[in-house]
Amino acid sequence: MSDAARSIVLMVNGTAMSVAPGTTVAAAVLMAGAPTRRSVTGEPRGPLCGMGICFECRVTIDGVPHQRSCQILCAPGMSVSTAGLPTS
Amino acid sequence: MRDSFDILVAGAGPAGMAAAVSAAAAGRRIGLVDDNPAAGGQIWRSGGELPGDARRWIASLEASGVVRLQGWRVFDAPRPGVLHAERGDGECAELGYKSLILATGARERFLPFPGWTLPNVMGAGGLDAMVRGGVPIAEKRVVVAGTGPLLLAVAAHLKRHGARIVAVCDQAPWSRLLRFGARLLTEPAKLRQGVEYRMAIRGARYLTGCWIVAAHGHDRLESVTLRQGNKQWNVPCDFVGCGFHLVPNIELPALLGCRVDHGFVSVDENMQTSIPGVYCAGEPTGIGGVELAVLEGRIAGLAAAGRPEEARKLARRRRGKLGFVGALEQACALDPQLRSLPTGDTRVCRCEDVRFVTLHGHSTWRDAKLQTRCGMGPCQGRICGPATEFLFGWRVESVRPPIFPALVSSLGSAFESDGPHPNSAPEGAFPTFAKETP
């Protein structure tokens, strides 16, 4: 993908990254190399169903926790934090 | 926000779009509420190329004047003629209807095996959806496993995006897949598509009677162990897409009180459920694929819009296609050996981290829920329910609101008909909708 196509800049765990329009927050988090959440016994987890049913892809977006990142598209200036890390 | 419709359609996949468009032609006020960011459902998920049929239905929908509520999740049906939905930003909607068409689709069946909770182990359709959502897959090593026609479709799609398909493993034995292939001779379009998918991934190993017995890695997936017969071997990989065919999303129909028979919503030839004025179309009435879903959607739309003659014509065509539902179910029947995949420590309920060993000794789904918290997390048993049904023979029952997690502010009294709750937002605080929702 050309850099020009990655026109949306957002923060994932405090680091800026750029993605193409239409990219889901779950995809951005995966590209950033972060698990989406820690399970109740502390295991790292990532997306499973990709369709908003399993709730494994829950992250905090702009301070709002428990957002299903596979159902939400990246937007300019969005700030995403995962696995209990503070939003930058 | 409040709105009301002559006909409300829940779900904007192939069945829901076809229903809304077919009903709209009769010039009524139609609403289409859907949880995803864009119409198309799972099989026609946006991102990447879509087949011609999908593009045509999406174009028809855009031209139809149907009020589209995209990104709204229905969580309650507080009384007849009313659904409650919530948007990601916490906004809440009360949606009234005279007729309702349920097109809630299906999800993958997941079966637990050691390591299935590792990041980068996903459903087959799940991985496909993630790639459509922007995950770069070029040069990544991918194992696609589970069962059903979805596996080849996913492998072919990922290959087109540059993935290195290491293996496609279907748990069904070769003899049974051959029989299914022969059945497809009466469905030439499906057969052609299957052959195209297979050709697209030539060079990849296509293994039958084969499944993943374990996934390995520290913080994410590094390899899987495959088993075929007595053979067992390790395969390094970056992603796994593993799903065991589909289970219908019947939570909303069940909440409404629609009769459910052997896990599927019962309908008459107009696709009407046991509740007058409530219709159901697509996978919740039987897993039959996209072509049948569209046909059922059209029938439901026409019937709900009071055009029984046209609906009846299509109903005849539907009858001819129902045999495929049973053939598909037979082809995807699960091998009993898959019941021995989880070890004692394997998480069965991912939300509450309930281990396989913990579930032994419980006799029902309800008992396990009460004693172990299995199925009590945010997915409400959508993932572990179908798994325990296969592993232990439990029947998942007692659907009750909210059928998805909802904010406290969305629950209860914000929409009571006898006036607003004292703590609820003042009248007019919720913006009303323009015709199109961005």
Coordinates of C-alpha atoms in Angstrom, one line a residue:
Chain A
M1 CA 0.0 0.0 0.0
S2 CA 1.3 3.4 -0.9
D3 CA 1.9 5.9 2.0
A4 CA -0.6 8.3 0.3
A5 CA -3.3 5.7 0.9
R6 CA -2.6 5.6 4.6
S7 CA -4.3 8.9 5.2
I8 CA -5.7 8.3 8.6
V9 CA -3.5 9.0 11.6
L10 CA -4.4 7.6 15.0
M11 CA -2.7 6.8 18.3
V12 CA -2.4 3.2 19.5
N13 CA -1.1 2.8 23.0
G14 CA 0.6 6.2 22.7
T15 CA 2.3 5.6 19.3
A16 CA 1.1 7.3 16.2
M17 CA 0.3 5.1 13.2
S18 CA -1.3 5.7 9.8
V19 CA -3.8 3.5 8.2
A20 CA -5.9 3.4 5.0
P21 CA -9.6 4.6 5.2
G22 CA -11.8 1.6 5.9
T23 CA -9.3 0.0 8.3
T24 CA -11.0 -1.3 11.5
V25 CA -9.6 -0.4 14.9
A26 CA -9.0 -4.2 15.5
A27 CA -6.8 -4.3 12.4
A28 CA -4.8 -1.2 13.5
V29 CA -4.2 -2.8 17.0
L30 CA -3.1 -6.0 15.4
M31 CA -0.7 -4.1 13.1
A32 CA 0.7 -2.3 16.1
G33 CA 1.5 -5.7 17.5
A34 CA -0.6 -5.4 20.7
P35 CA -3.1 -7.9 22.1
T36 CA -6.5 -6.3 22.4
R37 CA -7.2 -7.3 26.0
R38 CA -6.1 -9.4 28.9
S39 CA -8.4 -12.2 29.9
V40 CA -9.7 -12.4 33.5
T41 CA -6.7 -14.7 34.3
G42 CA -4.3 -12.4 32.5
E43 CA -3.9 -14.1 29.2
P44 CA -3.2 -11.9 26.1
R45 CA -6.1 -12.1 23.6
G46 CA -6.8 -10.9 20.1
P47 CA -9.8 -10.9 17.8
L48 CA -11.6 -14.2 17.2
C49 CA -14.8 -13.8 15.3
G50 CA -14.2 -10.6 13.4
M51 CA -17.9 -9.7 13.5
G52 CA -18.7 -8.2 16.9
I53 CA -19.9 -11.4 18.7
C54 CA -17.0 -12.7 20.7
F55 CA -16.0 -9.5 22.6
E56 CA -12.3 -10.6 22.5
C57 CA -11.4 -7.4 20.6
R58 CA -12.6 -5.0 23.3
V59 CA -10.3 -1.9 23.6
T60 CA -10.6 1.6 25.0
I61 CA -11.3 4.2 22.3
D62 CA -11.0 7.9 23.2
G63 CA -11.5 7.0 26.9
V64 CA -14.5 4.8 26.4
P65 CA -13.8 1.2 27.5
H66 CA -15.2 -2.1 26.1
Q67 CA -15.5 -1.0 22.5
R68 CA -15.6 -3.8 20.0
S69 CA -12.7 -2.8 17.8
C70 CA -13.6 -5.1 14.9
Q71 CA -16.9 -3.2 14.3
I72 CA -15.4 0.3 14.5
L73 CA -13.5 2.0 11.7
C74 CA -10.3 4.1 12.4
A75 CA -10.9 7.8 12.4
P76 CA -8.4 10.7 12.3
G77 CA -7.1 11.6 15.8
M78 CA -8.6 8.5 17.5
S79 CA -6.8 7.4 20.6
V80 CA -6.9 3.7 21.3
S81 CA -5.5 1.8 24.3
T82 CA -5.4 -1.9 24.9
A83 CA -5.0 -4.4 27.7
G84 CA -5.6 -1.8 30.4
L85 CA -2.8 0.6 29.1
P86 CA -3.7 4.2 29.7
T87 CA -4.9 6.3 26.7
S88 CA -2.2 8.7 25.7
Chain B
M1 CA -34.1 8.8 19.3
R2 CA -37.4 7.3 18.3
D3 CA -38.6 6.2 15.0
S4 CA -41.2 3.9 13.6
F5 CA -41.7 1.9 10.5
D6 CA -44.3 0.0 8.6
I7 CA -41.6 -2.7 8.1
L8 CA -38.4 -3.0 10.1
V9 CA -35.7 -5.3 9.0
A10 CA -33.0 -6.5 11.6
G11 CA -29.8 -7.4 9.8
A12 CA -28.3 -6.0 6.6
G13 CA -26.7 -9.1 5.1
P14 CA -27.9 -10.7 1.9
A15 CA -31.3 -11.7 3.3
G16 CA -31.9 -8.4 5.1
M17 CA -31.0 -6.3 2.1
A18 CA -33.1 -8.3 -0.2
A19 CA -36.0 -8.1 2.3
A20 CA -35.8 -4.3 2.7
V21 CA -35.4 -3.7 -1.1
S22 CA -38.3 -6.0 -2.0
A23 CA -40.6 -4.5 0.6
A24 CA -39.6 -0.9 -0.3
A25 CA -40.8 -1.4 -3.8
A26 CA -44.3 -1.3 -2.3
G27 CA -43.8 2.3 -1.2
R28 CA -43.9 1.9 2.6
R29 CA -41.7 3.3 5.3
I30 CA -39.0 0.7 5.8
G31 CA -36.2 0.6 8.3
L32 CA -33.0 -1.5 8.2
V33 CA -31.1 -1.8 11.5
D34 CA -27.7 -3.5 11.5
D35 CA -24.7 -3.8 13.9
N36 CA -21.9 -3.6 11.3
P37 CA -20.3 -0.4 10.0
A38 CA -21.6 -1.1 6.5
A39 CA -24.3 -3.1 4.8
G40 CA -23.4 -6.5 3.3
G41 CA -23.4 -8.7 6.4
Q42 CA -20.5 -11.1 6.9
I43 CA -20.5 -12.9 3.5
W44 CA -20.6 -9.6 1.6
R45 CA -18.5 -7.7 4.1
S46 CA -17.0 -4.5 2.7
G47 CA -13.3 -4.2 2.2
G48 CA -11.8 -5.8 -0.9
E49 CA -13.7 -7.0 -3.9
L50 CA -17.4 -8.0 -3.7
P51 CA -19.2 -10.3 -6.2
G52 CA -21.6 -8.7 -8.7
D53 CA -24.7 -9.8 -6.8
A54 CA -23.5 -8.0 -3.7
R55 CA -22.8 -4.8 -5.6
R56 CA -26.2 -4.9 -7.2
W57 CA -28.1 -5.4 -3.9
I58 CA -26.1 -2.7 -2.2
A59 CA -26.8 -0.3 -5.1
S60 CA -30.5 -1.2 -5.0
L61 CA -30.6 -0.6 -1.3
E62 CA -28.9 2.8 -1.7
A63 CA -31.6 3.7 -4.3
S64 CA -34.5 2.3 -2.3
G65 CA -35.3 5.0 0.2
V66 CA -35.0 2.5 3.0
V67 CA -34.0 4.3 6.3
R68 CA -30.7 2.7 7.2
L69 CA -29.5 2.4 10.8
Q70 CA -26.0 1.1 10.4
G71 CA -23.8 0.5 13.4
W72 CA -26.8 -0.1 15.8
R73 CA -27.1 -3.2 17.9
V74 CA -30.5 -4.4 18.9
F75 CA -30.4 -5.4 22.5
D76 CA -34.1 -5.7 23.6
A77 CA -37.7 -6.2 22.5
P78 CA -39.5 -4.6 25.5
R79 CA -43.0 -5.1 24.1
P80 CA -44.7 -6.2 20.9
G81 CA -43.9 -3.8 18.0
V82 CA -40.8 -2.2 19.6
L83 CA -37.1 -2.9 19.5
H84 CA -34.4 -1.1 21.4
A85 CA -31.0 -0.6 19.9
E86 CA -27.7 1.1 21.0
R87 CA -24.9 2.6 19.0
G88 CA -21.2 2.4 19.8
D89 CA -21.2 6.0 21.2
G90 CA -23.9 5.1 23.7
E91 CA -26.8 6.6 21.8
C92 CA -30.0 4.6 22.2
A93 CA -33.0 4.2 19.8
E94 CA -36.5 3.0 20.2
L95 CA -37.7 1.5 16.9
G96 CA -41.4 0.8 16.4
Y97 CA -42.7 -1.5 13.7
K98 CA -45.9 -3.0 12.3
S99 CA -44.1 -5.9 10.7
L100 CA -40.6 -7.2 11.5
I101 CA -38.2 -9.2 9.4
L102 CA -35.4 -10.9 11.3
A103 CA -32.4 -11.5 9.1
T104 CA -29.8 -12.0 11.9
G105 CA -27.5 -14.3 10.0
A106 CA -25.1 -16.8 11.4
R107 CA -21.8 -17.0 13.2
E108 CA -19.0 -19.6 13.1
R109 CA -19.0 -22.5 15.5
F110 CA -15.8 -22.6 17.5
L111 CA -14.4 -25.7 19.2
P112 CA -11.8 -25.4 21.9
F113 CA -8.4 -26.9 21.5
P114 CA -5.2 -26.2 23.5
G115 CA -3.9 -22.8 22.4
W116 CA -7.1 -21.6 20.6
T117 CA -7.1 -18.5 22.8
L118 CA -3.7 -17.3 21.5
P119 CA -3.7 -14.0 19.6
N120 CA -3.7 -14.6 15.8
V121 CA -5.8 -17.8 16.2
M122 CA -9.2 -16.7 14.8
G123 CA -12.2 -18.1 13.0
A124 CA -11.9 -18.8 9.3
G125 CA -14.5 -16.1 8.5
G126 CA -13.0 -14.1 11.4
L127 CA -9.6 -14.0 9.8
D128 CA -11.2 -13.1 6.5
A129 CA -13.1 -10.3 8.1
M130 CA -9.9 -9.0 9.7
V131 CA -8.1 -9.0 6.4
R132 CA -11.0 -7.1 4.8
G133 CA -10.7 -4.7 7.8
G134 CA -7.1 -4.0 6.8
V135 CA -4.8 -6.6 8.4
P136 CA -1.9 -7.1 5.9
I137 CA -1.7 -10.8 5.0
A138 CA 0.8 -10.8 2.2
E139 CA 3.6 -13.4 2.8
K140 CA 2.0 -14.5 6.0
R141 CA 1.8 -18.2 6.6
V142 CA -1.8 -19.2 7.2
V143 CA -3.5 -22.5 8.2
V144 CA -7.2 -22.6 7.4
A145 CA -9.0 -25.3 9.3
G146 CA -12.4 -26.5 10.7
T147 CA -15.1 -27.6 8.4
G148 CA -17.5 -26.4 5.7
P149 CA -17.4 -24.6 2.3
L150 CA -16.3 -21.4 4.0
L151 CA -12.7 -22.8 4.4
L152 CA -11.9 -22.9 0.6
A153 CA -13.6 -19.5 0.1
V154 CA -11.5 -18.0 2.8
A155 CA -8.2 -19.7 1.7
A156 CA -8.8 -18.5 -1.9
H157 CA -9.5 -14.9 -0.8
L158 CA -6.5 -14.7 1.5
K159 CA -4.3 -16.2 -1.3
R160 CA -5.4 -13.5 -3.6
H161 CA -4.2 -11.0 -1.0
G162 CA -0.8 -12.7 -1.1
A163 CA -1.0 -15.1 1.9
R164 CA 1.0 -18.2 1.9
I165 CA -1.7 -20.9 2.5
V166 CA 0.3 -23.6 4.3
A167 CA -2.7 -26.0 4.6
V168 CA -6.4 -26.2 4.4
C169 CA -7.7 -28.9 6.8
D170 CA -11.3 -30.1 6.8
Q171 CA -12.3 -32.4 9.6
A172 CA -14.8 -34.2 7.2
P173 CA -13.5 -37.4 5.6
W174 CA -12.7 -37.3 1.8
S175 CA -15.6 -39.8 1.1
R176 CA -18.2 -37.5 2.6
L177 CA -16.8 -34.4 0.8
L178 CA -16.9 -36.3 -2.5
R179 CA -20.6 -37.1 -1.9
F180 CA -21.2 -33.4 -1.2
G181 CA -19.3 -32.6 -4.4
A182 CA -21.5 -35.0 -6.3
R183 CA -24.6 -33.3 -4.8
L184 CA -23.3 -30.0 -6.2
L185 CA -23.8 -31.3 -9.7
T186 CA -27.4 -30.1 -9.3
E187 CA -26.1 -26.7 -8.2
P188 CA -23.7 -25.9 -11.1
A189 CA -23.0 -22.3 -9.9
K190 CA -21.9 -23.6 -6.5
L191 CA -19.8 -26.4 -8.0
R192 CA -18.1 -23.9 -10.4
Q193 CA -17.3 -21.6 -7.5
G194 CA -15.8 -24.5 -5.4
V195 CA -13.6 -25.6 -8.3
E196 CA -12.5 -22.0 -8.8
Y197 CA -11.6 -21.7 -5.1
R198 CA -9.7 -25.0 -5.2
M199 CA -7.8 -23.8 -8.3
A200 CA -7.0 -20.5 -6.7
I201 CA -5.1 -22.3 -3.9
R202 CA -3.4 -25.0 -5.9
G203 CA 0.0 -25.7 -4.4
A204 CA -1.5 -25.5 -0.9
R205 CA -2.1 -28.8 0.9
Y206 CA -5.8 -29.6 1.1
L207 CA -6.2 -32.2 3.8
T208 CA -9.4 -34.1 4.7
G209 CA -10.2 -35.9 7.9
C210 CA -7.6 -33.5 9.4
W211 CA -7.7 -31.0 12.2
I212 CA -5.6 -28.8 14.5
V213 CA -4.9 -30.6 17.8
A214 CA -3.0 -27.7 19.4
A215 CA -1.8 -24.2 18.7
H216 CA 1.6 -23.1 20.2
G217 CA 3.2 -19.8 21.0
H218 CA 4.0 -17.5 23.9
D219 CA 2.2 -14.2 23.5
R220 CA 0.9 -15.1 20.1
L221 CA 0.6 -18.0 17.6
E222 CA 3.9 -19.5 16.4
S223 CA 2.8 -23.0 15.1
V224 CA 0.1 -25.6 15.2
T225 CA 0.1 -29.4 15.5
L226 CA -2.1 -31.1 12.8
R227 CA -3.5 -34.6 13.0
Q228 CA -4.7 -36.8 10.2
G229 CA -5.5 -40.3 11.1
N230 CA -2.5 -41.6 13.1
K231 CA -0.2 -38.9 11.7
Q232 CA 0.6 -35.9 13.8
W233 CA 3.0 -33.1 12.8
N234 CA 4.0 -29.5 13.6
V235 CA 3.5 -26.6 11.1
P236 CA 4.9 -23.1 11.8
C237 CA 2.4 -20.4 10.9
D238 CA 1.5 -16.7 11.5
F239 CA -2.3 -17.0 11.5
V240 CA -4.9 -19.7 11.9
G241 CA -8.4 -19.3 10.6
C242 CA -10.4 -22.1 12.2
G243 CA -14.2 -22.4 12.2
F244 CA -16.5 -25.5 12.3
H245 CA -19.3 -24.4 9.9
L246 CA -22.0 -22.0 11.1
V247 CA -24.6 -21.7 13.8
P248 CA -27.6 -19.4 13.4
N249 CA -28.0 -16.1 15.4
I250 CA -31.4 -16.9 17.0
E251 CA -31.1 -14.8 20.1
L252 CA -33.4 -12.0 18.9
P253 CA -36.0 -14.4 17.4
A254 CA -36.0 -16.4 20.6
L255 CA -36.3 -13.3 22.7
L256 CA -39.4 -12.3 20.7
G257 CA -40.8 -15.7 21.4
C258 CA -40.6 -17.1 17.9
R259 CA -40.9 -20.9 17.8
V260 CA -37.5 -22.5 17.4
D261 CA -37.2 -26.1 16.2
H262 CA -33.9 -28.0 16.5
G263 CA -32.0 -24.7 16.8
F264 CA -33.6 -23.0 13.8
V265 CA -36.5 -20.5 13.6
S266 CA -39.7 -22.2 12.3
V267 CA -41.3 -20.4 9.3
D268 CA -44.2 -20.9 7.0
E269 CA -43.9 -20.6 3.2
N270 CA -44.1 -16.8 3.5
M271 CA -41.2 -16.9 5.9
Q272 CA -43.6 -15.8 8.7
T273 CA -42.6 -17.1 12.2
S274 CA -45.0 -18.4 14.8
I275 CA -45.7 -14.7 15.6
P276 CA -48.0 -13.0 13.1
G277 CA -46.3 -10.1 11.4
V278 CA -42.8 -11.3 12.4
Y279 CA -40.8 -12.9 9.6
C280 CA -37.4 -14.6 9.5
A281 CA -35.1 -15.1 6.5
G282 CA -31.7 -16.4 5.8
E283 CA -29.4 -18.6 7.9
P284 CA -31.6 -18.5 11.1
T285 CA -34.2 -20.7 9.3
G286 CA -31.5 -23.2 8.2
I287 CA -27.9 -22.8 7.0
G288 CA -28.3 -22.7 3.2
G289 CA -25.9 -20.1 1.9
V290 CA -26.2 -16.7 0.2
E291 CA -28.4 -17.6 -2.7
L292 CA -31.1 -19.1 -0.5
A293 CA -30.8 -16.3 2.0
V294 CA -31.5 -13.7 -0.8
L295 CA -34.5 -15.7 -2.0
E296 CA -35.9 -16.0 1.5
G297 CA -35.3 -12.2 2.1
R298 CA -37.2 -11.4 -1.1
I299 CA -40.1 -13.7 0.0
A300 CA -40.3 -12.2 3.5
G301 CA -40.1 -8.6 2.1
L302 CA -42.9 -9.2 -0.4
A303 CA -45.1 -11.1 2.1
A304 CA -44.6 -8.4 4.7
A305 CA -45.5 -5.7 2.2
G306 CA -48.7 -7.4 1.3
R307 CA -47.8 -8.9 -2.1
P308 CA -48.6 -12.6 -1.5
E309 CA -48.8 -13.5 -5.2
E310 CA -45.2 -12.6 -6.0
A311 CA -44.1 -14.1 -2.7
R312 CA -45.8 -17.4 -3.6
K313 CA -44.0 -17.6 -6.9
L314 CA -40.6 -17.3 -5.1
A315 CA -41.7 -19.7 -2.4
R316 CA -42.0 -22.4 -5.1
R317 CA -38.4 -21.8 -6.1
R318 CA -37.3 -21.9 -2.4
R319 CA -38.8 -25.3 -1.9
G320 CA -36.5 -26.6 -4.7
K321 CA -33.5 -25.3 -2.9
L322 CA -34.1 -26.5 0.6
G323 CA -32.5 -29.9 -0.1
F324 CA -29.1 -28.1 -0.1
V325 CA -29.6 -27.2 3.6
G326 CA -29.7 -30.9 4.7
A327 CA -26.8 -31.8 2.3
L328 CA -24.6 -29.1 3.8
E329 CA -25.5 -30.1 7.4
Q330 CA -24.5 -33.7 6.6
A331 CA -21.3 -32.7 4.9
C332 CA -20.3 -30.7 8.0
A333 CA -21.3 -33.2 10.6
L334 CA -18.6 -33.1 13.3
D335 CA -16.3 -36.1 14.0
P336 CA -16.8 -37.3 17.6
Q337 CA -13.0 -37.4 18.0
L338 CA -13.1 -33.6 18.1
R339 CA -14.6 -33.9 21.6
S340 CA -11.3 -35.0 23.0
L341 CA -9.3 -32.0 21.7
P342 CA -9.5 -29.9 24.9
T343 CA -7.2 -30.8 27.8
G344 CA -8.3 -30.1 31.4
D345 CA -6.6 -26.7 31.3
T346 CA -8.1 -25.6 27.9
R347 CA -10.4 -22.5 28.3
V348 CA -13.9 -23.4 27.0
C349 CA -15.5 -20.1 28.0
R350 CA -13.1 -17.4 26.9
C351 CA -14.9 -14.5 28.5
E352 CA -14.7 -16.0 32.0
D353 CA -11.7 -18.3 31.5
V354 CA -13.6 -21.4 32.5
R355 CA -11.4 -24.5 32.0
F356 CA -12.6 -27.7 30.4
V357 CA -11.9 -29.7 33.6
T358 CA -14.2 -27.3 35.6
L359 CA -17.2 -28.1 33.4
H360 CA -17.0 -31.9 34.1
G361 CA -19.7 -33.1 36.4
H362 CA -22.3 -30.5 35.4
S363 CA -25.3 -31.8 33.8
T364 CA -26.9 -28.8 32.1
W365 CA -25.9 -25.5 30.6
R366 CA -27.8 -23.7 33.3
D367 CA -26.1 -25.7 36.0
A368 CA -22.7 -24.9 34.5
K369 CA -23.5 -21.2 34.2
L370 CA -24.6 -21.0 37.9
Q371 CA -21.7 -23.0 39.2
T372 CA -18.8 -22.0 37.0
R373 CA -19.7 -18.7 35.3
C374 CA -19.4 -20.5 31.9
G375 CA -21.3 -18.3 29.4
M376 CA -21.8 -15.4 31.8
G377 CA -19.4 -13.0 30.1
P378 CA -20.1 -10.3 27.6
C379 CA -20.5 -12.7 24.6
Q380 CA -23.4 -14.3 26.7
G381 CA -22.4 -17.8 25.6
R382 CA -22.4 -17.1 21.8
I383 CA -19.0 -18.7 21.5
C384 CA -18.9 -21.4 24.3
G385 CA -22.6 -22.3 24.0
P386 CA -22.4 -24.1 20.7
A387 CA -19.1 -25.6 21.8
T388 CA -20.6 -27.1 25.0
E389 CA -23.6 -28.2 23.0
F390 CA -21.2 -30.4 21.0
L391 CA -18.8 -31.3 23.9
F392 CA -21.4 -32.1 26.5
G393 CA -24.8 -32.2 24.7
W394 CA -26.1 -29.2 26.6
R395 CA -28.9 -27.2 25.2
V396 CA -28.4 -23.5 25.5
E397 CA -31.7 -22.0 26.7
S398 CA -33.3 -19.0 28.5
V399 CA -32.6 -16.1 26.3
R400 CA -33.4 -12.8 28.1
P401 CA -32.8 -9.1 27.7
P402 CA -30.4 -7.5 27.1
I403 CA -29.3 -9.9 24.4
F404 CA -26.1 -7.9 24.0
P405 CA -24.3 -5.9 26.7
A406 CA -25.8 -2.4 26.9
L407 CA -25.1 0.7 28.9
V408 CA -27.2 1.1 32.1
S409 CA -28.4 4.4 30.6
S410 CA -29.9 2.4 27.7
L411 CA -31.7 -0.1 29.9
G412 CA -34.9 0.3 31.8
S413 CA -36.9 3.4 31.7
A414 CA -35.5 5.8 29.2
F415 CA -38.3 4.8 26.8
E416 CA -41.1 3.9 29.1
S417 CA -44.4 4.7 27.4
D418 CA -45.8 6.4 30.5
G419 CA -43.2 9.2 30.2
P420 CA -39.5 9.7 30.6
H421 CA -37.6 8.4 33.6
P422 CA -36.7 11.3 35.9
N423 CA -33.0 10.7 35.2
S424 CA -33.3 10.2 31.5
A425 CA -32.3 12.8 28.9
P426 CA -34.8 15.5 28.3
E427 CA -37.2 15.2 25.3
G428 CA -35.3 16.2 22.1
A429 CA -31.9 15.4 23.6
F430 CA -31.5 12.5 21.1
P431 CA -31.1 13.8 17.6
T432 CA -33.5 12.3 15.1
F433 CA -32.3 10.6 11.9
A434 CA -32.0 12.0 8.5
K435 CA -32.8 9.4 5.8
E436 CA -29.2 8.2 5.6
T437 CA -27.0 7.4 8.5
P438 CA -23.3 8.0 7.8

